[in-house]
Short mmCIF file of N, CA, C and O in Angstrom, two decimals:
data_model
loop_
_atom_site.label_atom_id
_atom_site.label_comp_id
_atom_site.label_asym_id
_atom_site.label_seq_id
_atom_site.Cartn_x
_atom_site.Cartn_y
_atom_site.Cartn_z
N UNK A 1 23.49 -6.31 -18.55
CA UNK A 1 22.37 -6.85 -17.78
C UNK A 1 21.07 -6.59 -18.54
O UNK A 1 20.73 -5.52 -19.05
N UNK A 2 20.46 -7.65 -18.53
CA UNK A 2 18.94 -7.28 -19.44
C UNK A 2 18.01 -6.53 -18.64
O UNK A 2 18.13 -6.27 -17.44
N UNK A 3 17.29 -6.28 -19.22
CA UNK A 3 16.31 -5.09 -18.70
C UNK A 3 14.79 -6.14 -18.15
O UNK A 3 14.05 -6.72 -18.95
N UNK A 4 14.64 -6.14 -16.76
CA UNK A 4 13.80 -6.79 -16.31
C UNK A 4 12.18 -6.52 -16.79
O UNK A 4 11.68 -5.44 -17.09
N UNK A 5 11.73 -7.43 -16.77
CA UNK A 5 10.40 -7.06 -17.13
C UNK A 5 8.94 -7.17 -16.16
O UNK A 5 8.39 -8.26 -15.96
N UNK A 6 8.49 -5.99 -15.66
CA UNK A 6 7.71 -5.67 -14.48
C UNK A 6 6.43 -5.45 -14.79
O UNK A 6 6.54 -4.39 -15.41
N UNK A 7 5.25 -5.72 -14.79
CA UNK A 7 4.02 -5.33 -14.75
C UNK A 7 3.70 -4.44 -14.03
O UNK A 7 3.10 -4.74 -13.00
N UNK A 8 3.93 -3.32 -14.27
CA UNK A 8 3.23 -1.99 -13.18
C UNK A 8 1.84 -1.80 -14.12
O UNK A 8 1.64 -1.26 -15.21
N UNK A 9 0.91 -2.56 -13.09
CA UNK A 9 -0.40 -2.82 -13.10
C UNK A 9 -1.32 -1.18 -12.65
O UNK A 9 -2.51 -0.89 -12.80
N UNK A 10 -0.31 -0.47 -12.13
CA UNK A 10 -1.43 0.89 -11.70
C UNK A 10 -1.43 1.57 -12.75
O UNK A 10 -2.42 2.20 -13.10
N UNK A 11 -0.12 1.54 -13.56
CA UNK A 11 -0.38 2.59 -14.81
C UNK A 11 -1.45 2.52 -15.38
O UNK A 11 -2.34 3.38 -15.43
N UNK A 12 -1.40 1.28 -15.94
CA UNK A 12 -3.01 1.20 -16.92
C UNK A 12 -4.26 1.53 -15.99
O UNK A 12 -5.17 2.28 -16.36
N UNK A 13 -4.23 0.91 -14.82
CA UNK A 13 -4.80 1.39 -13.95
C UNK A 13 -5.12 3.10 -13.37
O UNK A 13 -6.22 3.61 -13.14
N UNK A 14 -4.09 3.57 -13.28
CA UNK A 14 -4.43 5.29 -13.77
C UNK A 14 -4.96 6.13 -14.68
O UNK A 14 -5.54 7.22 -14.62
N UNK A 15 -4.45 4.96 -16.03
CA UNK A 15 -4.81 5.81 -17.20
C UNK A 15 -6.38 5.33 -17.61
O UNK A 15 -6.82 5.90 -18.61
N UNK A 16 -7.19 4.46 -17.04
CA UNK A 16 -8.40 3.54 -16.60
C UNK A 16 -8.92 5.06 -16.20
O UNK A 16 -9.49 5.97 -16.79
N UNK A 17 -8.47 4.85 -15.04
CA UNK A 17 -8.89 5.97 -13.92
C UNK A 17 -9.45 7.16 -14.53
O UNK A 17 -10.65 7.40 -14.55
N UNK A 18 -8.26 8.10 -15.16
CA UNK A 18 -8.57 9.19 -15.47
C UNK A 18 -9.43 9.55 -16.95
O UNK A 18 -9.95 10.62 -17.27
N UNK A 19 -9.36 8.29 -17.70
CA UNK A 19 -10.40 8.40 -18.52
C UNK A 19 -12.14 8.17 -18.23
O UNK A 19 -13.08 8.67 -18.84
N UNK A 20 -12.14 7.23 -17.08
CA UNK A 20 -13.79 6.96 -16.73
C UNK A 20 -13.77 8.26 -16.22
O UNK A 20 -14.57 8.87 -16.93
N UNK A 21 -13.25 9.13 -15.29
CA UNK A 21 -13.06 10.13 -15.02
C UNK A 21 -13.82 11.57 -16.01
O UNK A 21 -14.83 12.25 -15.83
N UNK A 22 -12.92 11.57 -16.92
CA UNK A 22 -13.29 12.46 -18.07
C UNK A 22 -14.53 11.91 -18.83
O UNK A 22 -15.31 12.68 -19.38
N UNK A 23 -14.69 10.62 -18.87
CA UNK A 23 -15.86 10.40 -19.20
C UNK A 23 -17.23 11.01 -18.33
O UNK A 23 -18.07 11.80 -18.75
N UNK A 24 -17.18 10.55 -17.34
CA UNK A 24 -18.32 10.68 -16.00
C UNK A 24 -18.41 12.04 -16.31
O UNK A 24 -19.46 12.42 -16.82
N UNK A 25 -17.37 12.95 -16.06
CA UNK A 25 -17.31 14.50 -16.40
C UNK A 25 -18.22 15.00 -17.28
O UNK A 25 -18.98 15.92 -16.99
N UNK A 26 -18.20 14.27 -18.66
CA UNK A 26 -19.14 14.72 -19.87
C UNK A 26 -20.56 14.74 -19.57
O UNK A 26 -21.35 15.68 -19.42
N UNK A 27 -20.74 12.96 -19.51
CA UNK A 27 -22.14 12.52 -18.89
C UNK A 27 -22.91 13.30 -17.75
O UNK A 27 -24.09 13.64 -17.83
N UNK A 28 -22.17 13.51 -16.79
CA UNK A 28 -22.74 14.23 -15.63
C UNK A 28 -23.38 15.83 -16.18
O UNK A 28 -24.38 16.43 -15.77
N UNK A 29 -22.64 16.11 -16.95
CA UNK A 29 -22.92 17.90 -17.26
C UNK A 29 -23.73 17.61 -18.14
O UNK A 29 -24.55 18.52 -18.31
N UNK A 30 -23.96 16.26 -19.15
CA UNK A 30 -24.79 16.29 -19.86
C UNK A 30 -26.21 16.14 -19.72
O UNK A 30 -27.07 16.55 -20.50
N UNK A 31 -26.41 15.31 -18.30
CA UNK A 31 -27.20 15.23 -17.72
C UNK A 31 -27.91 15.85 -16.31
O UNK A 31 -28.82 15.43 -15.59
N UNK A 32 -27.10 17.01 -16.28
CA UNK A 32 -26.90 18.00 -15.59
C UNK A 32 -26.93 17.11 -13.93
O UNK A 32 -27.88 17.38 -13.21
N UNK A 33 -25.98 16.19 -13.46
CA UNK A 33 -26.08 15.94 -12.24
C UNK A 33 -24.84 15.91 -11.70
O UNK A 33 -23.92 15.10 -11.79
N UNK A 34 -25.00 17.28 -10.94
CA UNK A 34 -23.48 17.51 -10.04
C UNK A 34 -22.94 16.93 -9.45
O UNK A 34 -21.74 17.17 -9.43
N UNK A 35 -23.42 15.86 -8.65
CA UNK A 35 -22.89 14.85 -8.12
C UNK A 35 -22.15 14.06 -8.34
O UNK A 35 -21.34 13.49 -7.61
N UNK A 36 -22.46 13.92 -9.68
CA UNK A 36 -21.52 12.64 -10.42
C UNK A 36 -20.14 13.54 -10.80
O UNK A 36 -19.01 13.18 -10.49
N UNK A 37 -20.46 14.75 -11.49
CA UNK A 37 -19.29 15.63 -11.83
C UNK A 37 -18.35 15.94 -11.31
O UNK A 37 -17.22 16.12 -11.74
N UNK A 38 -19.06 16.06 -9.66
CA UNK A 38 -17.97 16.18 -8.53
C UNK A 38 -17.28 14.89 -8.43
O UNK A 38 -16.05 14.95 -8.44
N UNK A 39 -18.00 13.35 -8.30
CA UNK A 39 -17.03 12.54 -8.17
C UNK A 39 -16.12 12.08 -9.36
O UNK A 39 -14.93 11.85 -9.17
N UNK A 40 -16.63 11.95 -10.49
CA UNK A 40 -15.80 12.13 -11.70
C UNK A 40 -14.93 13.30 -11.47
O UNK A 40 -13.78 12.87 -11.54
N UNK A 41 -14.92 14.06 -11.33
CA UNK A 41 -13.54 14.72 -11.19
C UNK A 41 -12.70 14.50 -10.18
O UNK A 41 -11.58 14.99 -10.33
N UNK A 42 -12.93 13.82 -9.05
CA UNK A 42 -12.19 13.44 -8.27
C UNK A 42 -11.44 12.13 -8.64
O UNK A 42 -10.41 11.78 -8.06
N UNK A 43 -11.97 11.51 -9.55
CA UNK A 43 -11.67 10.16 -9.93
C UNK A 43 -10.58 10.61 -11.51
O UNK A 43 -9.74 9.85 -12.00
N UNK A 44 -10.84 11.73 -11.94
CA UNK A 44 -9.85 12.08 -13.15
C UNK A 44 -8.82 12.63 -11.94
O UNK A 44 -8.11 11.65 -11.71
N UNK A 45 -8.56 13.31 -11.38
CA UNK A 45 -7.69 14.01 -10.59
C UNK A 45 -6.16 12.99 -9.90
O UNK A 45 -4.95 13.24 -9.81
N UNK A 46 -7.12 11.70 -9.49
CA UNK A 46 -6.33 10.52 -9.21
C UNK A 46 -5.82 9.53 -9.79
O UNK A 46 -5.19 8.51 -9.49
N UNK A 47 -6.31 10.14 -10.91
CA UNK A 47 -6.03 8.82 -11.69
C UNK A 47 -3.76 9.15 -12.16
O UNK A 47 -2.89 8.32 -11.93
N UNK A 48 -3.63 10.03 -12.56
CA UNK A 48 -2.10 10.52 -12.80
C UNK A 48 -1.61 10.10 -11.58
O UNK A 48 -1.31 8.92 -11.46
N UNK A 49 -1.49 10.88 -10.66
CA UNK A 49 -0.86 10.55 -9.51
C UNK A 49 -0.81 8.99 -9.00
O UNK A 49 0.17 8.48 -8.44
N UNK A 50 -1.86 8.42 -9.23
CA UNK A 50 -1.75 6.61 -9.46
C UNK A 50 -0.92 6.34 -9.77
O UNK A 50 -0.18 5.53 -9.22
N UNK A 51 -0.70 6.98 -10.91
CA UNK A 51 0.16 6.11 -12.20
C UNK A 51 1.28 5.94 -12.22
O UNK A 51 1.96 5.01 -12.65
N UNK A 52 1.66 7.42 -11.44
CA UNK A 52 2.97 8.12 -11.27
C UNK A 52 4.04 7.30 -9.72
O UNK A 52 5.20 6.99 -9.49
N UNK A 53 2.72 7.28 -9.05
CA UNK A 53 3.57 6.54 -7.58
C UNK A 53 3.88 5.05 -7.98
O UNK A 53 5.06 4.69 -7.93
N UNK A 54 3.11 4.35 -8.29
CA UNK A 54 3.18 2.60 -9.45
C UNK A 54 4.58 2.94 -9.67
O UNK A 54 5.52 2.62 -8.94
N UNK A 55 4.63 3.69 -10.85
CA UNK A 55 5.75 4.02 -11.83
C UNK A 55 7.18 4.03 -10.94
O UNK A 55 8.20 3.49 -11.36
N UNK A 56 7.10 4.77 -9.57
CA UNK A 56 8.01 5.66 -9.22
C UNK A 56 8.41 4.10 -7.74
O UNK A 56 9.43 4.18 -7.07
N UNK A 57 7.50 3.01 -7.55
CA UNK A 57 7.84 2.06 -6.91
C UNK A 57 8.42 1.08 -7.43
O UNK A 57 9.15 0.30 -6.81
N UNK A 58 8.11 1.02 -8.80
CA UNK A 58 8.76 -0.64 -9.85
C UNK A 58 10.15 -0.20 -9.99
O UNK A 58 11.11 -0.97 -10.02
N UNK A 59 10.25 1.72 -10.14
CA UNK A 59 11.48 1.96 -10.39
C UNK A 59 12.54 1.81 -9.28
O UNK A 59 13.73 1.52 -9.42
N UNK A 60 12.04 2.00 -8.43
CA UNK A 60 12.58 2.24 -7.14
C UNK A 60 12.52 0.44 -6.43
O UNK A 60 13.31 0.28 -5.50
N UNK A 61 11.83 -0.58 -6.73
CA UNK A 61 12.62 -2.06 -6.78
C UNK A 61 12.96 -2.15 -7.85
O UNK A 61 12.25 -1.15 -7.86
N UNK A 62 13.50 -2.39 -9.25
CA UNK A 62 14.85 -2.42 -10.25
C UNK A 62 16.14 -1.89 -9.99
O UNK A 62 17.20 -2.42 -10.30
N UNK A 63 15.95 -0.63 -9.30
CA UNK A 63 17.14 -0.15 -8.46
C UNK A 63 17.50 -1.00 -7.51
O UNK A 63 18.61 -1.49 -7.73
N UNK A 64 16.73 -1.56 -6.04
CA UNK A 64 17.10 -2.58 -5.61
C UNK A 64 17.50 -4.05 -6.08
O UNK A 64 18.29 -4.85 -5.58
N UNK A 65 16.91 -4.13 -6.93
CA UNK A 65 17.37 -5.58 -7.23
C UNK A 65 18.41 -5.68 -8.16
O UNK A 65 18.89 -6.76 -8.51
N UNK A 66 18.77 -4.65 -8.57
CA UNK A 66 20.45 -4.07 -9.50
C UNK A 66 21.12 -3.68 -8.09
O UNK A 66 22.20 -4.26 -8.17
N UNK A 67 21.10 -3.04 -6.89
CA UNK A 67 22.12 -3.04 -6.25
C UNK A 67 22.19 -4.03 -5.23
O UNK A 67 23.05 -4.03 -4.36
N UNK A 68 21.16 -5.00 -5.35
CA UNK A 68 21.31 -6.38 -4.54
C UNK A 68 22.37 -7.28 -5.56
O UNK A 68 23.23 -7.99 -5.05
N UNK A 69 22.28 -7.22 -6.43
CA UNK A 69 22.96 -8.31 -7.71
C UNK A 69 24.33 -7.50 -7.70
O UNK A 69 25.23 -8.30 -7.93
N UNK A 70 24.75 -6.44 -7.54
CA UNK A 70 25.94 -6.18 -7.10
C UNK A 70 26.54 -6.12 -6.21
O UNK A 70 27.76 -5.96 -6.22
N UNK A 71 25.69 -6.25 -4.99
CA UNK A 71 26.69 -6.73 -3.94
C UNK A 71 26.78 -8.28 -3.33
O UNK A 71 27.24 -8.53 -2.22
N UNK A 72 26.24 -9.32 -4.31
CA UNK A 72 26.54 -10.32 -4.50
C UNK A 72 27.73 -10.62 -5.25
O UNK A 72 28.17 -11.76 -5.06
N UNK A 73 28.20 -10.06 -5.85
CA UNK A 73 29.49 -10.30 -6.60
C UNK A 73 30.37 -10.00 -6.28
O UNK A 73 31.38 -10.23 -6.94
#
């Protein structure tokens, strides 16, 4: 069976995430405004766990649609 091909759009989307993240982080301390630091780090913090649930749903339909195609046969 060939290996389906899925766009899990959050990954890049996480890894988006946690770099503006680490960015904002720099900027903020560089410019000494806590505010931003606090939400930049909240925005690096989420960004993995994004990536990871995406990841852990495309996998979790390929599994379905491999045990739908076998119980068609």
């Amino acid at each position: 069976m060939e290996k389906k091909l899925r766009c899990p759009m959050g990954i890049p989307g996480g890894i988006i995430a946690a770099i503006i993240g680490l960015v904002g982080i720099v900027l903020g301390i560089m410019n000494k405004d806590w505010m931003t630091v606090a939400l930049s780090a909240a925005l690096f913090l989420i960004g993995g766990p994004m990536a990871r649930v995406t990841m852990m749903v495309h996998t979790a339909n390929d599994r379905l649609d491999e045990i739908e195609s076998n119980k068609k046969n």
